[in-house]
PDB file of C-alpha atoms in Angstrom:
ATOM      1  CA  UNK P 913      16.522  12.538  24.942  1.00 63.00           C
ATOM      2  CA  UNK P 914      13.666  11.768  27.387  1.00 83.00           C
ATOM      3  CA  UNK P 915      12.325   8.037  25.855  1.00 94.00           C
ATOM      4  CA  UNK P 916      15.487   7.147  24.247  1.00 96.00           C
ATOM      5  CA  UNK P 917      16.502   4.484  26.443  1.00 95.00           C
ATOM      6  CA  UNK P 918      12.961   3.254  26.925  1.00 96.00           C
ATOM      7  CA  UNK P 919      12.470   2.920  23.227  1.00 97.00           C
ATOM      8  CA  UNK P 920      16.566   1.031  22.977  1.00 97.00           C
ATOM      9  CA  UNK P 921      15.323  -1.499  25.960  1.00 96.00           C
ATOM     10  CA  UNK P 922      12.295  -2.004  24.499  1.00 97.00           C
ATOM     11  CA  UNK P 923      13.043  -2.491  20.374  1.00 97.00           C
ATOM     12  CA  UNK P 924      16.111  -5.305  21.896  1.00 95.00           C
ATOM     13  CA  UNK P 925      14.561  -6.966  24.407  1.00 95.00           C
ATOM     14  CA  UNK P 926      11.073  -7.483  22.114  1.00 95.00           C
ATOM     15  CA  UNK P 927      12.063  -7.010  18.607  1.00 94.00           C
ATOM     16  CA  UNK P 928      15.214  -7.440  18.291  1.00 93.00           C
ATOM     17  CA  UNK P 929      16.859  -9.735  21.180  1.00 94.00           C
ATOM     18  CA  UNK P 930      20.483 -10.193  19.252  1.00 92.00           C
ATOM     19  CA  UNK P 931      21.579  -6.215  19.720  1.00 92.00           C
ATOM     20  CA  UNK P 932      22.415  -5.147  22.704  1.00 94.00           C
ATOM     21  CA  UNK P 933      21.148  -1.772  23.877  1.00 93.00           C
ATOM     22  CA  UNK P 934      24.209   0.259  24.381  1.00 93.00           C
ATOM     23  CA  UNK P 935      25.415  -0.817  20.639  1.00 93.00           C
ATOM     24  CA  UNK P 936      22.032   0.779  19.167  1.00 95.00           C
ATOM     25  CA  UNK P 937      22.957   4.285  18.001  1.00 96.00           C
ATOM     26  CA  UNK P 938      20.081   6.365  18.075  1.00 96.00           C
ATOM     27  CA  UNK P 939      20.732   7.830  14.439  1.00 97.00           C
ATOM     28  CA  UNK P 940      20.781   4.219  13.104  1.00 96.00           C
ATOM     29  CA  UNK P 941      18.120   3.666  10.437  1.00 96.00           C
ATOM     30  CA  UNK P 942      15.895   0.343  12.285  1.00 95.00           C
ATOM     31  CA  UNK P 943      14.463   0.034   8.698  1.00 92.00           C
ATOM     32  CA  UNK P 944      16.647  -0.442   6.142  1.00 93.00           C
ATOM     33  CA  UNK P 945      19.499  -2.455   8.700  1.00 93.00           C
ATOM     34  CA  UNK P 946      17.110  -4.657   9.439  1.00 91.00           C
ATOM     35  CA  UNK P 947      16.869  -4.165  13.491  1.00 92.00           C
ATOM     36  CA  UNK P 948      12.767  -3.893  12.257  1.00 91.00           C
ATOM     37  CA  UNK P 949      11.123  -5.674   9.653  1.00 91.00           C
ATOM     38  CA  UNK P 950       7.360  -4.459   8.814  1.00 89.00           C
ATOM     39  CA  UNK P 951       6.070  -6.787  11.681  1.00 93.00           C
ATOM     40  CA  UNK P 952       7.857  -5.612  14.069  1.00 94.00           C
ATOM     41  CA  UNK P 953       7.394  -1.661  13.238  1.00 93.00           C
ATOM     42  CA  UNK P 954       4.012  -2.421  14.018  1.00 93.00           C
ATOM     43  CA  UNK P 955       4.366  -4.177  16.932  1.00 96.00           C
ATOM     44  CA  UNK P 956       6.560  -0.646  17.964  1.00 96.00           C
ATOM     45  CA  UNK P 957       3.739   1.673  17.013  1.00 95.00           C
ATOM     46  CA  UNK P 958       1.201  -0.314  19.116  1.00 96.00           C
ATOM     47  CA  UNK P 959       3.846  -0.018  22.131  1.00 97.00           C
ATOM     48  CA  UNK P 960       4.302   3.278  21.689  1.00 96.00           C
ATOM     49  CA  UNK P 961       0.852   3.891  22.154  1.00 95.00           C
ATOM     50  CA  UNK P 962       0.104   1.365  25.110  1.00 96.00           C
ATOM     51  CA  UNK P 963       3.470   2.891  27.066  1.00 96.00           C
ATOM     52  CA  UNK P 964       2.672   6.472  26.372  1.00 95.00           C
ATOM     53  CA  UNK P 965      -1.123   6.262  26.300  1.00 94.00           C
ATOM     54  CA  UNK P 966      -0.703   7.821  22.572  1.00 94.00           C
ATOM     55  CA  UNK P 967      -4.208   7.034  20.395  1.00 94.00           C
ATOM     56  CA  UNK P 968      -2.037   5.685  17.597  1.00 92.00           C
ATOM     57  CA  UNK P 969      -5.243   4.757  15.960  1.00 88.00           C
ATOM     58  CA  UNK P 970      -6.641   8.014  15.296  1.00 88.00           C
ATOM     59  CA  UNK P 971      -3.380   9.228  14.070  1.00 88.00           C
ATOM     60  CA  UNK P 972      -1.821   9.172  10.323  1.00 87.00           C
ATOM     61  CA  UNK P 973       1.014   7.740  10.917  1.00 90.00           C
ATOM     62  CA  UNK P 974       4.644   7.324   8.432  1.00 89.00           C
ATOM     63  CA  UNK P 975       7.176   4.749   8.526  1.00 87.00           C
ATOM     64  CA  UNK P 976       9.649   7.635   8.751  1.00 90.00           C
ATOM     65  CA  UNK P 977       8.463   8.841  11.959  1.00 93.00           C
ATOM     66  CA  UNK P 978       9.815   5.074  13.736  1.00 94.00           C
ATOM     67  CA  UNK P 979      12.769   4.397  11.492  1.00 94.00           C
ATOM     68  CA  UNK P 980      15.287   5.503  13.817  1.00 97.00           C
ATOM     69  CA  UNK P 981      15.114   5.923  18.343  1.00 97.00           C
ATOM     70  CA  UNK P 982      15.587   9.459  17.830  1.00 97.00           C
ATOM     71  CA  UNK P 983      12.857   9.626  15.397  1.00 96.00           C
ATOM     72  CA  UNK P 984      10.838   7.506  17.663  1.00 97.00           C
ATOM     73  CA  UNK P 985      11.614   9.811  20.281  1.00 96.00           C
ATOM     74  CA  UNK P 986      10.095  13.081  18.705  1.00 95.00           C
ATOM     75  CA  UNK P 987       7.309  11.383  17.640  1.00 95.00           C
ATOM     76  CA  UNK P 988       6.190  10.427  21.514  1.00 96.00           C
ATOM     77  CA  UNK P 989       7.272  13.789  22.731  1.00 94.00           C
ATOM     78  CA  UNK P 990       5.395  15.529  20.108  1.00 92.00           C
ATOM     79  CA  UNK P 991       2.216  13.218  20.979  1.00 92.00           C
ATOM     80  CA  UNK P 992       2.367  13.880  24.269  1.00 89.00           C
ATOM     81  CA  UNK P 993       2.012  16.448  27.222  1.00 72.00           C
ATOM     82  CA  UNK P 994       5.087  18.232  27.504  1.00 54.00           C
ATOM     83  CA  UNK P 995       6.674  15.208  25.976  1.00 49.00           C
ATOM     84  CA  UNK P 996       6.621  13.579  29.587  1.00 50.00           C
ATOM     85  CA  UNK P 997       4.264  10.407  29.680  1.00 48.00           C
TER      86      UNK P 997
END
């Protein structure tokens, strides 16, 4: 998918600096493996919005729309122009 690598890079270099990238299946659930805690889902939602100029607070947002990359990845390219940002 478009952001999937983006979204990999970004959730271990920031949030979770012990995985690497290419280990990091896209289906995996971030949640409930602990790659994200609470914290650090909402440090993802506010860098999905800054990166993809997505107005995250005007939005109802669900835990299940960031609990995996791919899910992460539909949400941006459903919030955004063509899904291209």
């Amino acid at each position: 998918m478009i952001h999937e690598q983006n979204i990999k890079t970004y959730i271990c270099e920031e949030l979770a600096p012990d995985v690497d990238p290419a280990a990091l299946p896209t289906d995996v659930d971030l949640l409930t493996t602990g790659v994200t805690d609470s914290l650090s889902l909402v440090r993802l939602i506010a860098w999905i919005g800054e990166e993809y100029d997505i107005p995250i607070a005007d939005m109802e947002i669900a835990p299940e729309d960031f609990s995996s990359v791919e899910k992460v990845n539909a949400f941006i390219e459903r919030h955004t122009v063509s899904g291209v940002a």
